[in-house]
Coordinates of C-alpha atoms in Angstrom, one line a residue:
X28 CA -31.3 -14.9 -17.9
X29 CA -28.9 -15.7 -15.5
X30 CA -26.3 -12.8 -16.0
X31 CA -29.6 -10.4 -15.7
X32 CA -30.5 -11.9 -12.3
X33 CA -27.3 -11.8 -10.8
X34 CA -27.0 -8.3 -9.7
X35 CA -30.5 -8.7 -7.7
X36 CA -29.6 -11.9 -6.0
X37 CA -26.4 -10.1 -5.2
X38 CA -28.5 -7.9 -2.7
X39 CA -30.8 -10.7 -1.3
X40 CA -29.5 -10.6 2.5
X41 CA -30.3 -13.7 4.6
X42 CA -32.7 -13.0 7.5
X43 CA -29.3 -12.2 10.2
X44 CA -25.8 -10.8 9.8
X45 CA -26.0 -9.1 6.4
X46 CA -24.7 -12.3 4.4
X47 CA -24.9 -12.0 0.7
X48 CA -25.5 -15.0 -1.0
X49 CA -24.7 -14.1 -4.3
X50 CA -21.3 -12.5 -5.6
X51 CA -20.1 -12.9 -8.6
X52 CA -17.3 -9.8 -9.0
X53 CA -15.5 -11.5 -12.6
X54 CA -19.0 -11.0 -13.9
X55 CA -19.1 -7.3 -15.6
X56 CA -22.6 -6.6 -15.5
X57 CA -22.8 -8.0 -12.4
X58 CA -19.7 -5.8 -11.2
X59 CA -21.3 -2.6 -12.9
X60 CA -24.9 -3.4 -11.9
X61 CA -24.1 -2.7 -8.1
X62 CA -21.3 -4.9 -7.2
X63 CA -18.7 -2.3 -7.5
X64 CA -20.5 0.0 -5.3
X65 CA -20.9 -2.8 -2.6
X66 CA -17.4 -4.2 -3.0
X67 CA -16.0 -0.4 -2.2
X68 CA -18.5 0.0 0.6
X69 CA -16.9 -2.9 2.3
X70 CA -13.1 -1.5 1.2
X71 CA -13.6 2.0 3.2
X72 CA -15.3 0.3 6.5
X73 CA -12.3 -2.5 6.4
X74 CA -9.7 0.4 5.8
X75 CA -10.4 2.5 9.0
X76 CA -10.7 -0.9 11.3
X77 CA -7.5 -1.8 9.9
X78 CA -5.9 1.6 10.1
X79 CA -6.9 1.6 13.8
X80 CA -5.6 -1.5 14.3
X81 CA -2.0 -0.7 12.8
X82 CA -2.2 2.7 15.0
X83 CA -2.5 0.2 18.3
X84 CA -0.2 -2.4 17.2
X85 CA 2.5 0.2 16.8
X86 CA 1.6 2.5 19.4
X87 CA 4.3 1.2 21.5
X88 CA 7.3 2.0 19.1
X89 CA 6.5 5.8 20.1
X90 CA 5.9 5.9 23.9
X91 CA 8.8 4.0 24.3
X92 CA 11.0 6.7 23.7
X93 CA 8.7 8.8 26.5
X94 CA 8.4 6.4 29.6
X95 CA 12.6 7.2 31.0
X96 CA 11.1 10.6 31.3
X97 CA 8.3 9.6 32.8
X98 CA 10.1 7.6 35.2
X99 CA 10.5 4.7 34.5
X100 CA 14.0 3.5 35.2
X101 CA 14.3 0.6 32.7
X102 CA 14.4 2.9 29.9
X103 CA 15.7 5.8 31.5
X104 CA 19.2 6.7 29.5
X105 CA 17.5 5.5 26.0
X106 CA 18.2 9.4 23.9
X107 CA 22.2 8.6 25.1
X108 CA 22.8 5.5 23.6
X109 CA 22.2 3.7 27.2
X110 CA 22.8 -0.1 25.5
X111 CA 20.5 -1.2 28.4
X112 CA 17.8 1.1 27.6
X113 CA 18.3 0.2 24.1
X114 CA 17.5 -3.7 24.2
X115 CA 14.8 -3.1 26.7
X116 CA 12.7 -0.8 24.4
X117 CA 13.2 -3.3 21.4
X118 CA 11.9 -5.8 23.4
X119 CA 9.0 -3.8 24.2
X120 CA 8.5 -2.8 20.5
X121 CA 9.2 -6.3 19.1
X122 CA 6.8 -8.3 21.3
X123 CA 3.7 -7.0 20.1
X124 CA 5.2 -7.5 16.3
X125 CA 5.7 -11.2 17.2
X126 CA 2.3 -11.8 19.0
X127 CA 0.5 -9.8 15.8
X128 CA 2.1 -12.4 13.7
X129 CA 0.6 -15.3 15.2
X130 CA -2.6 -14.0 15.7
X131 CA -2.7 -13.3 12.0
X132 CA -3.9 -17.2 11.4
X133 CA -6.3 -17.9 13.7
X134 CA -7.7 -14.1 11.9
X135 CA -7.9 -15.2 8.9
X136 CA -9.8 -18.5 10.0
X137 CA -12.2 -16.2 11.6
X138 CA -13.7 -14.8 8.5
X139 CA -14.7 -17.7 6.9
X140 CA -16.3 -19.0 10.0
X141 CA -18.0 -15.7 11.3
X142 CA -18.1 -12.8 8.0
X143 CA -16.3 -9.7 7.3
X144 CA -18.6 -7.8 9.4
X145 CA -18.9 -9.7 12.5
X146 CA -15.6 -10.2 13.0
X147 CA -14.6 -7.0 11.6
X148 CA -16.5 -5.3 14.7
X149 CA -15.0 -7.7 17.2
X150 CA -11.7 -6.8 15.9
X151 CA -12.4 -3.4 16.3
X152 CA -13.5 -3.9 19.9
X153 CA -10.2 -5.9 20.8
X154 CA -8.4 -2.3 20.4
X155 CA -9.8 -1.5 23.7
X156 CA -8.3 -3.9 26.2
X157 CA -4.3 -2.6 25.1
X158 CA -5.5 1.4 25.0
X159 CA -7.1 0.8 28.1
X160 CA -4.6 -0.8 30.1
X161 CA -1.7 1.6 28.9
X162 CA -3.5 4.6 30.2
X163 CA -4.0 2.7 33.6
X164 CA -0.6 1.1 34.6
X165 CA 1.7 4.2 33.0
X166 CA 0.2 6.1 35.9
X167 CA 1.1 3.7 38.4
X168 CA 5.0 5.0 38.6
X169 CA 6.1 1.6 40.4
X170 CA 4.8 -0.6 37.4
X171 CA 7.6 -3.4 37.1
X172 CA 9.2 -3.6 33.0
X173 CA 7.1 -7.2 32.8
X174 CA 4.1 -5.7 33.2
X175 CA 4.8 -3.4 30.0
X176 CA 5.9 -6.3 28.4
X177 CA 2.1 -7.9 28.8
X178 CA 0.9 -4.6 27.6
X179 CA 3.1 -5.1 24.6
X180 CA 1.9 -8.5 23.9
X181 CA -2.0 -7.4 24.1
X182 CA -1.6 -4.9 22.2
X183 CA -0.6 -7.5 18.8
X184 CA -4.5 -8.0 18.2
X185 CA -3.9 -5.1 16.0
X186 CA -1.1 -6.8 14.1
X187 CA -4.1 -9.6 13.7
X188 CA -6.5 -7.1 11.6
X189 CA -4.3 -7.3 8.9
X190 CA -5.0 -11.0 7.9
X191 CA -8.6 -11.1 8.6
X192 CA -9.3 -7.5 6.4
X193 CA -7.0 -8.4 3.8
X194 CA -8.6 -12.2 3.1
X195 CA -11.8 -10.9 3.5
X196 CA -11.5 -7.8 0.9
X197 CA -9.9 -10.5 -1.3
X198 CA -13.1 -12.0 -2.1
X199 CA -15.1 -8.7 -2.8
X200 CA -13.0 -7.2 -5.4
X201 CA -12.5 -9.4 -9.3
X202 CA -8.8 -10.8 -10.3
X203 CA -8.0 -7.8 -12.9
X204 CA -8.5 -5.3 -9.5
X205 CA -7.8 -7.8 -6.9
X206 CA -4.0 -5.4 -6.9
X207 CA -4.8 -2.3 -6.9
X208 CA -7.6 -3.2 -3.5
X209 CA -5.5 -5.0 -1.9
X210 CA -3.3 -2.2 -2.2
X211 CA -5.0 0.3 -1.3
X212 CA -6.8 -1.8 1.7
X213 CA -3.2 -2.7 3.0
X214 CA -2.0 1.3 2.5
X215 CA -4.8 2.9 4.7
X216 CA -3.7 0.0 7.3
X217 CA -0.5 1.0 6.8
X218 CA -0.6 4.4 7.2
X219 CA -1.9 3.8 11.1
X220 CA 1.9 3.3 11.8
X221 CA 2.3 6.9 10.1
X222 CA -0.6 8.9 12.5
X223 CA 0.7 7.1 15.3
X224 CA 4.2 8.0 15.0
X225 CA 3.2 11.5 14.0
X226 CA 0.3 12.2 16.5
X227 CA 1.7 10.4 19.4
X228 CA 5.0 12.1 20.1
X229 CA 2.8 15.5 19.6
X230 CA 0.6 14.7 22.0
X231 CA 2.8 13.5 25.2
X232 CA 4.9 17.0 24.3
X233 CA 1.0 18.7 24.8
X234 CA 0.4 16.8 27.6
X235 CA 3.7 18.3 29.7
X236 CA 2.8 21.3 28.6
X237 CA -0.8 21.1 29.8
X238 CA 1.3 20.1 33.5
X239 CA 5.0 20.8 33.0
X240 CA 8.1 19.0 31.8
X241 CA 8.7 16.2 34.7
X242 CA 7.8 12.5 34.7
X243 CA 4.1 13.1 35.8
X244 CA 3.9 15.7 32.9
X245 CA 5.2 12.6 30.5
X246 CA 2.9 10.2 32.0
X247 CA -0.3 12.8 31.6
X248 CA 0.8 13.0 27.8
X249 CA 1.1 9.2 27.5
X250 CA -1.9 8.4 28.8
X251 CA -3.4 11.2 26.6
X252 CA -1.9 9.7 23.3
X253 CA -3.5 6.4 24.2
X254 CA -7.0 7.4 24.9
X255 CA -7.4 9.3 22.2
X256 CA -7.8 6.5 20.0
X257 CA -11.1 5.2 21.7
X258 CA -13.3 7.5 19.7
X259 CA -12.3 6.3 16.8
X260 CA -12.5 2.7 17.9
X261 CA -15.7 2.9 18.8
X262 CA -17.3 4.4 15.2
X263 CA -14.9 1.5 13.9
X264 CA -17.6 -0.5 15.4
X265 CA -20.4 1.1 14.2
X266 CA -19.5 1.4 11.0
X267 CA -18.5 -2.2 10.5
X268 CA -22.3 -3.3 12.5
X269 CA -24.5 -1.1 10.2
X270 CA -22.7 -0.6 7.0
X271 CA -20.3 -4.0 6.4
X272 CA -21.2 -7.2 4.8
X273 CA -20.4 -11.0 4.8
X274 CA -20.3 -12.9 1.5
X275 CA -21.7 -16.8 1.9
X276 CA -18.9 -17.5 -0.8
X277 CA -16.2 -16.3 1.3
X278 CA -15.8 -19.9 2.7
X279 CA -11.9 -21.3 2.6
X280 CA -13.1 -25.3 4.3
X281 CA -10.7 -27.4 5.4
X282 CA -9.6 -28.8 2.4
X283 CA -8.4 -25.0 1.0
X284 CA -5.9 -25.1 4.1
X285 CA -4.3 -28.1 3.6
X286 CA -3.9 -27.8 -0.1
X287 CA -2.4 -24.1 0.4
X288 CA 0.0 -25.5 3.2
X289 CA 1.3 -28.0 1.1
X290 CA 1.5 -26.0 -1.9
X291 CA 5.3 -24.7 -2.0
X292 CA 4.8 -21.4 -3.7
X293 CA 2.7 -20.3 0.1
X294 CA 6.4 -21.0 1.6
X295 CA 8.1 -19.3 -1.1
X296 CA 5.9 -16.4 -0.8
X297 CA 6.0 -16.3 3.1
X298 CA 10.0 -15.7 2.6
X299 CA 9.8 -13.2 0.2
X300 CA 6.7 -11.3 2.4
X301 CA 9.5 -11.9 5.6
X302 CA 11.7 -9.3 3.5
X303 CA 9.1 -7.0 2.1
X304 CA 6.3 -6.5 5.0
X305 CA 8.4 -7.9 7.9
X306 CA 11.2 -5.0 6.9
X307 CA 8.1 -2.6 6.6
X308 CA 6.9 -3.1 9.9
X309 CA 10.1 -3.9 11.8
X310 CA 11.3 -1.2 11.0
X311 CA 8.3 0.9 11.7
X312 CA 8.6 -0.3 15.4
X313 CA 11.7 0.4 15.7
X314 CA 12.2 3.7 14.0
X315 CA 12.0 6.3 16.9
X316 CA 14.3 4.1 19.0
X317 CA 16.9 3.8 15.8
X318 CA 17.1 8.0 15.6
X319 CA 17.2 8.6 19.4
X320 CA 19.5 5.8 20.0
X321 CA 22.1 7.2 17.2
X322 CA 21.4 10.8 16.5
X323 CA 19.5 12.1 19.7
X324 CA 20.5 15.8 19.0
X325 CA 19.3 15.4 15.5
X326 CA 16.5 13.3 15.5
X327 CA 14.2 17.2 15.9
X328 CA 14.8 19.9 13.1
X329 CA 14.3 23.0 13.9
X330 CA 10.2 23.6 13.6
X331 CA 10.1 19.5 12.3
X332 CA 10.4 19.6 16.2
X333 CA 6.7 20.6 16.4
X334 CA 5.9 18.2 14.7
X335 CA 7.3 15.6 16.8
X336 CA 9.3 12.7 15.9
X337 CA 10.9 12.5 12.2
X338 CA 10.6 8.8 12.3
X339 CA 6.6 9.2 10.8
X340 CA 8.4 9.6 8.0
X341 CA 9.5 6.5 7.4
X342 CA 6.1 4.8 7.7
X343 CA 4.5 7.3 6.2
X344 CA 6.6 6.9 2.4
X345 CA 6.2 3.2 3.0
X346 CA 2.5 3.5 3.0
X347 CA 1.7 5.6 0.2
X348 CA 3.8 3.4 -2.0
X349 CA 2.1 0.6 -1.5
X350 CA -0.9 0.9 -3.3
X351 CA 1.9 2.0 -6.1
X352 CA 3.2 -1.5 -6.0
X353 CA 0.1 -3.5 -6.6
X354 CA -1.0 -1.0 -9.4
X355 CA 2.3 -1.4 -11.4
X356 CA 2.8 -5.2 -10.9
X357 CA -1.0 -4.8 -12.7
X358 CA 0.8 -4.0 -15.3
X359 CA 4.4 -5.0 -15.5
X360 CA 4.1 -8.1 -13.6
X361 CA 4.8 -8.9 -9.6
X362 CA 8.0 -11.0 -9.6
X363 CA 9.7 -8.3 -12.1
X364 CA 8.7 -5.5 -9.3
X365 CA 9.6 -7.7 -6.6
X366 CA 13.3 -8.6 -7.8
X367 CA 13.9 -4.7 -8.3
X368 CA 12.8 -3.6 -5.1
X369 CA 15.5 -6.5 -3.7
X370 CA 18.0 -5.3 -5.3
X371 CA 17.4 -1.9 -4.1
X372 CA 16.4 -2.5 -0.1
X373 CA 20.2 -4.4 -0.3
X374 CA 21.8 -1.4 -1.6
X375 CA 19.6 0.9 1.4
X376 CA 21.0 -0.8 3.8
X377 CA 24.5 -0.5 3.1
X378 CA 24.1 3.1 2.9
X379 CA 22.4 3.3 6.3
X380 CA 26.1 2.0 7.5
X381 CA 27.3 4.1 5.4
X382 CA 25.6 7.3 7.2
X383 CA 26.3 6.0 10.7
X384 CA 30.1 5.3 9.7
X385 CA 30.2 9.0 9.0
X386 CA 27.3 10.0 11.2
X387 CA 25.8 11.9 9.0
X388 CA 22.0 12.2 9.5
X389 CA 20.7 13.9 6.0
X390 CA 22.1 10.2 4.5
X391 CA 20.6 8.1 7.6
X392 CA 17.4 9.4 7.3
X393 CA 17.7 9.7 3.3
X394 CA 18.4 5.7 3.4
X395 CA 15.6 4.9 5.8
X396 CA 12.9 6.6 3.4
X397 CA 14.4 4.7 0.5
X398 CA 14.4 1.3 1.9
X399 CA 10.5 2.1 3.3
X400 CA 9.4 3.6 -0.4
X401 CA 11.1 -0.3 -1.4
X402 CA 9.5 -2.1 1.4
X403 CA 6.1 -0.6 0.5
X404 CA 6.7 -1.0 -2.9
X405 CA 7.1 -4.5 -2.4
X406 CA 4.4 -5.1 0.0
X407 CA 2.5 -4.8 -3.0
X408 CA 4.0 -7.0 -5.5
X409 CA 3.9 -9.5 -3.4
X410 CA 0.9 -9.6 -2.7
X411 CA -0.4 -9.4 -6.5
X412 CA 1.9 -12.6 -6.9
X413 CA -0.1 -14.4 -4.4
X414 CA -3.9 -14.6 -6.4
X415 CA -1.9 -14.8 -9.9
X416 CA 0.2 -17.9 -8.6
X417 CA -2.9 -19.7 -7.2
X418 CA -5.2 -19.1 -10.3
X419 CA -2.3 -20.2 -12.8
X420 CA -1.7 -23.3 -11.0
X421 CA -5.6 -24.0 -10.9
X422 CA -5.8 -23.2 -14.4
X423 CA -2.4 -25.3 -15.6
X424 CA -4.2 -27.8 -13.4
X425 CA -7.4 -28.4 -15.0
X426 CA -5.8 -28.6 -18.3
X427 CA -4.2 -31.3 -17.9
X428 CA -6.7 -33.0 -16.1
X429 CA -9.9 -31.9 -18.1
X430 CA -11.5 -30.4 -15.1
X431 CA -13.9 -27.8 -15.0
X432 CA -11.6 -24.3 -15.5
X433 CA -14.9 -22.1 -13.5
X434 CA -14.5 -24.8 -10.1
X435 CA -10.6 -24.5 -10.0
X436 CA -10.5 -21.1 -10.3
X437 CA -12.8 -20.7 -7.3
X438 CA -11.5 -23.5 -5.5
X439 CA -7.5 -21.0 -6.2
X440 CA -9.4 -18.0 -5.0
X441 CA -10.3 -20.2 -1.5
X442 CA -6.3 -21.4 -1.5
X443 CA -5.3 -18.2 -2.2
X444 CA -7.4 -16.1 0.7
X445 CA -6.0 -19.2 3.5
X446 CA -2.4 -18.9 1.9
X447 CA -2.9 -15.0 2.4
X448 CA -3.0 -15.6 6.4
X449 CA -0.2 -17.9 6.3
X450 CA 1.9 -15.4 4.1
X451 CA 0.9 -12.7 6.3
X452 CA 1.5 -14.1 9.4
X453 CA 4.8 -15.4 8.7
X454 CA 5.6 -12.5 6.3
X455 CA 4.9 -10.2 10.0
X456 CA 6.9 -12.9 12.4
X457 CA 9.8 -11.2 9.9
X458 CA 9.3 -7.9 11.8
X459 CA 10.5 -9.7 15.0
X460 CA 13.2 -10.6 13.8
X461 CA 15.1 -7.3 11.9
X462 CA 13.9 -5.8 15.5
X463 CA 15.3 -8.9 17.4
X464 CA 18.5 -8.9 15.2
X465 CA 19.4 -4.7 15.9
X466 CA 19.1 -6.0 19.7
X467 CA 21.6 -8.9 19.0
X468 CA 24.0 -6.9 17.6
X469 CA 23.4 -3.6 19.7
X470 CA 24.2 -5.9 23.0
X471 CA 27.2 -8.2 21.4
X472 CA 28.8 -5.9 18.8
X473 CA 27.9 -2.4 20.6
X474 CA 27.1 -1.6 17.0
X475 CA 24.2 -2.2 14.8
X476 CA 26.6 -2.6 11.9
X477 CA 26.5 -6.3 11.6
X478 CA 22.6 -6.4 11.3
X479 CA 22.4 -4.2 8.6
X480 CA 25.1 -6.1 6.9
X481 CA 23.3 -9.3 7.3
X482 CA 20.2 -7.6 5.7
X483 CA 21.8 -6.5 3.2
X484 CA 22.8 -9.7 2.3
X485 CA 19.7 -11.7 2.9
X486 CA 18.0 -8.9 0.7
X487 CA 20.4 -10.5 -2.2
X488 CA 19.3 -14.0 -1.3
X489 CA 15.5 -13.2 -1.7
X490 CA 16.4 -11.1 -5.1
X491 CA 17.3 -14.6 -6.7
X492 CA 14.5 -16.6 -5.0
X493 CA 12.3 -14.6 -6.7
X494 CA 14.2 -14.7 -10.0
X495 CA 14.9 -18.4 -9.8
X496 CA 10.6 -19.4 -8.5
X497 CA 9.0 -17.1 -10.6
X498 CA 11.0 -15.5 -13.5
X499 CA 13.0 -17.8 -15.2
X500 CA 11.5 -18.8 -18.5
X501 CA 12.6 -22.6 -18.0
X502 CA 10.4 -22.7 -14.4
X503 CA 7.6 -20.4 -15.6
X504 CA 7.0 -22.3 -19.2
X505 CA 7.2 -25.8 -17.7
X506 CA 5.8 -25.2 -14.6
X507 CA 3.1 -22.3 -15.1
X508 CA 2.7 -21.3 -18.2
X509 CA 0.6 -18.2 -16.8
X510 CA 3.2 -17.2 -15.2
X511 CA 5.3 -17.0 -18.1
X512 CA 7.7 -13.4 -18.5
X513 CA 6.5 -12.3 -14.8
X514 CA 3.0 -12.3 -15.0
X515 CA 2.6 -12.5 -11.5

């Protein structure tokens, strides 16, 4: 009788906020019986906030390479190598990377306490304050660098989205699916970095054609490319208000927390998310300065040129792989996808030194799409690890303690959504620090040699962390026996 109610109860809304009671996604009728059709629902209104809230978070890593020509002196001299120019729009395109990645924990605390929906909208609205104040102090031409800097920092709420869409879409979707959603929920987010970096440049070139081709043209087109966001914001709100839901089981207490921070394979993950994700999006900030600052003739093709900026591009591969990654590590198994893609980010990087050692564009720009196809890629096997870890350990767990398999597997799928804000907080933080290291080595070694170098190399290092936590048969037989042969 049970499995017949349980699609009805699904639907049985409490009096406020559009809480479900009931959700039982492991349970095929159930899933088949409207579940599906709910849990999708929820997948396309979290998608668009979230793809918003990438679009905002990166917004700066394309109007950076605008504001010298629209007068502002501190990054006037950026599209000839100016090494001043260089660090100072890193730092503007790394702060709001850093202050995302914090805010991605306090996020993901917010959806157990307030629901999907709610907090989904406030989210949403959050998108206003950076949009907002870009459009008012890039026409004030006398606005001192620190004032951007602030901007910057405000702007990181959409870094936050991340966390809270990604835990709360965990609990919607069953384990055999879990990838493939969180996939495609972290893709659509992903491809906001894309637009932005696409649209953007295109419409600061409209906007000094609208006026002409001087700093007040620039700052017209700036303050263009920022407002035009705010429509979309706003039906982000709506839609989340009158067509999102909460689930009641959605609830990671306390207790969830503490067990995922102590548990070792959250670290381990956060590491490997630093080199996957924190590549992905530290890169994706810092894209448009990289090809301006080392090929500034050829950074437009031809009619790519109307276009705007080639470095879309690299976002843009990195998103549409992702969803690839969860759906093959599915399959084949996450640790297995994760050690390849490793392997080949390491060997990406050493030929992006390769094509600035011969300055040679076709392979600098070939290299960056490879190692963002690999960071996406990877975004995605990683994250399948993360439910697959938790639920083996729950289920090794309660066998050797004779506990109840049903309670540790939904007490795993609590761990798992607070170990997904940890992961993706710190797994962000990494996106500071590629951007942070390029500055390092642009201001002490003139080059940006070195970095890459040290990527490369760190690459390795997470190749065999991943081999030596997840895939060797000594550690997955003895340890987690689920996990056996990569099954992560």
């Amino acid at each position: 009788m049970a499995t017949v109610e349980a699609p009805t109860k699904a639907f049985e809304y409490q009096k406020r906020g559009r809480w479900i009671d009931h959700w039982e996604p492991d349970n095929n009728e159930f899933w088949e019986n409207g579940g599906k059709q709910t849990a999708r629902k929820n997948l396309i209104f979290s998608v668009f906030a979230e793809n918003l809230g990438f679009s905002v978070w990166v917004i700066w890593g394309s109007i950076v390479t605008a504001m010298g020509a629209a007068g502002f002196p501190f990054l006037e001299g950026l599209g000839k190598g100016n090494p001043t120019a260089v660090s100072n729009a890193l730092l503007l395109t790394s702060t709001p990377t850093l202050v995302g990645a914090a805010l991605r924990i306090p996020y993901t605390f917010a959806i157990p306490k307030f629901g999907g929906r709610a907090f989904t909208m406030f989210s949403a609205a959050m998108l206003l304050v950076p949009t907002l104040g870009i459009a008012f102090f890039v026409n004030q031409p006398g606005t001192p660098m620190w004032v951007f800097v602030l901007l910057a920092a405000i702007a990181g709420v959409g870094g936050g989205n991340f966390s809270s869409s990604m835990s709360n879409i965990n609990f919607f979707f069953p384990e055999g699916k879990k990838g493939a959603a969180l996939g495609i929920n972290a893709a659509g987010g992903n491809l906001g970095v894309a637009q932005t970096q696409l649209f953007v440049p295109l419409i600061i070139t409209l906007g000094t054609h609208i006026l002409a081709k001087d700093a007040a043209g620039y700052r017209f087109g700036i303050t263009l490319a920022v407002l035009v966001w705010i429509p979309f914001i706003l039906v982000a709100m709506f839609g989340a208000l009158r067509y999102m839901d909460s689930l009641s089981s959605a609830k990671a207490d306390g207790k969830s927390y503490r067990l995922a921070l102590a548990n070792r394979h959250t670290w381990v993950m956060s590491v490997l998310y630093i080199g996957t994700f924190g590549s992905f999006i530290g890169f994706s900030f810092a894209f448009p300065t990289l090809l301006k600052a080392n090929f500034p003739d050829m950074a437009k093709i031809g009619w790519m040129s109307t276009l705007g900026n080639l470095a879309f591009l690299g976002a843009l591969v990195g998103s549409f792989s992702r969803p690839f990654g969860g759906l093959v590590s599915d399959k084949v198994g996450g640790a297995k996808i994760t050690l390849y893609v490793f392997g080949g980010m390491s060997v990406a990087t050493l030929l992006i030194v390769a094509a600035l050692a011969a300055k040679s564009f076709p392979l600098y720009l070939t290299a960056f799409l490879l190692l963002f196809v690999l960071t996406g890629i990877g975004n995605g096997s990683t994250y399948r690890m993360i439910p697959m870890i938790f639920s083996a350990e729950a289920r090794r767990y309660a066998s050797e303690h004779g506990e109840d398999i049903t309670e540790a597997l939904a007490s795993a799928k609590r761990q798992a959504g607070a170990a997904i804000g940890v992961i993706g907080a710190v797994g962000a933080s990494g996106g500071w620090l590629v951007q942070q290291a390029l500055r390092l080595s642009n201001i002490n070694f003139k080059s940006m040699d070195p970095a890459f170098f040290a990527y490369s190399g760190i690459f390795l290092a997470m190749a065999v962390a991943t081999w030596w936590f997840y895939l060797r048969s000594s550690f997955a037989v003895s340890r987690v026996p689920s996990l056996a042969y990569a099954n992560v």
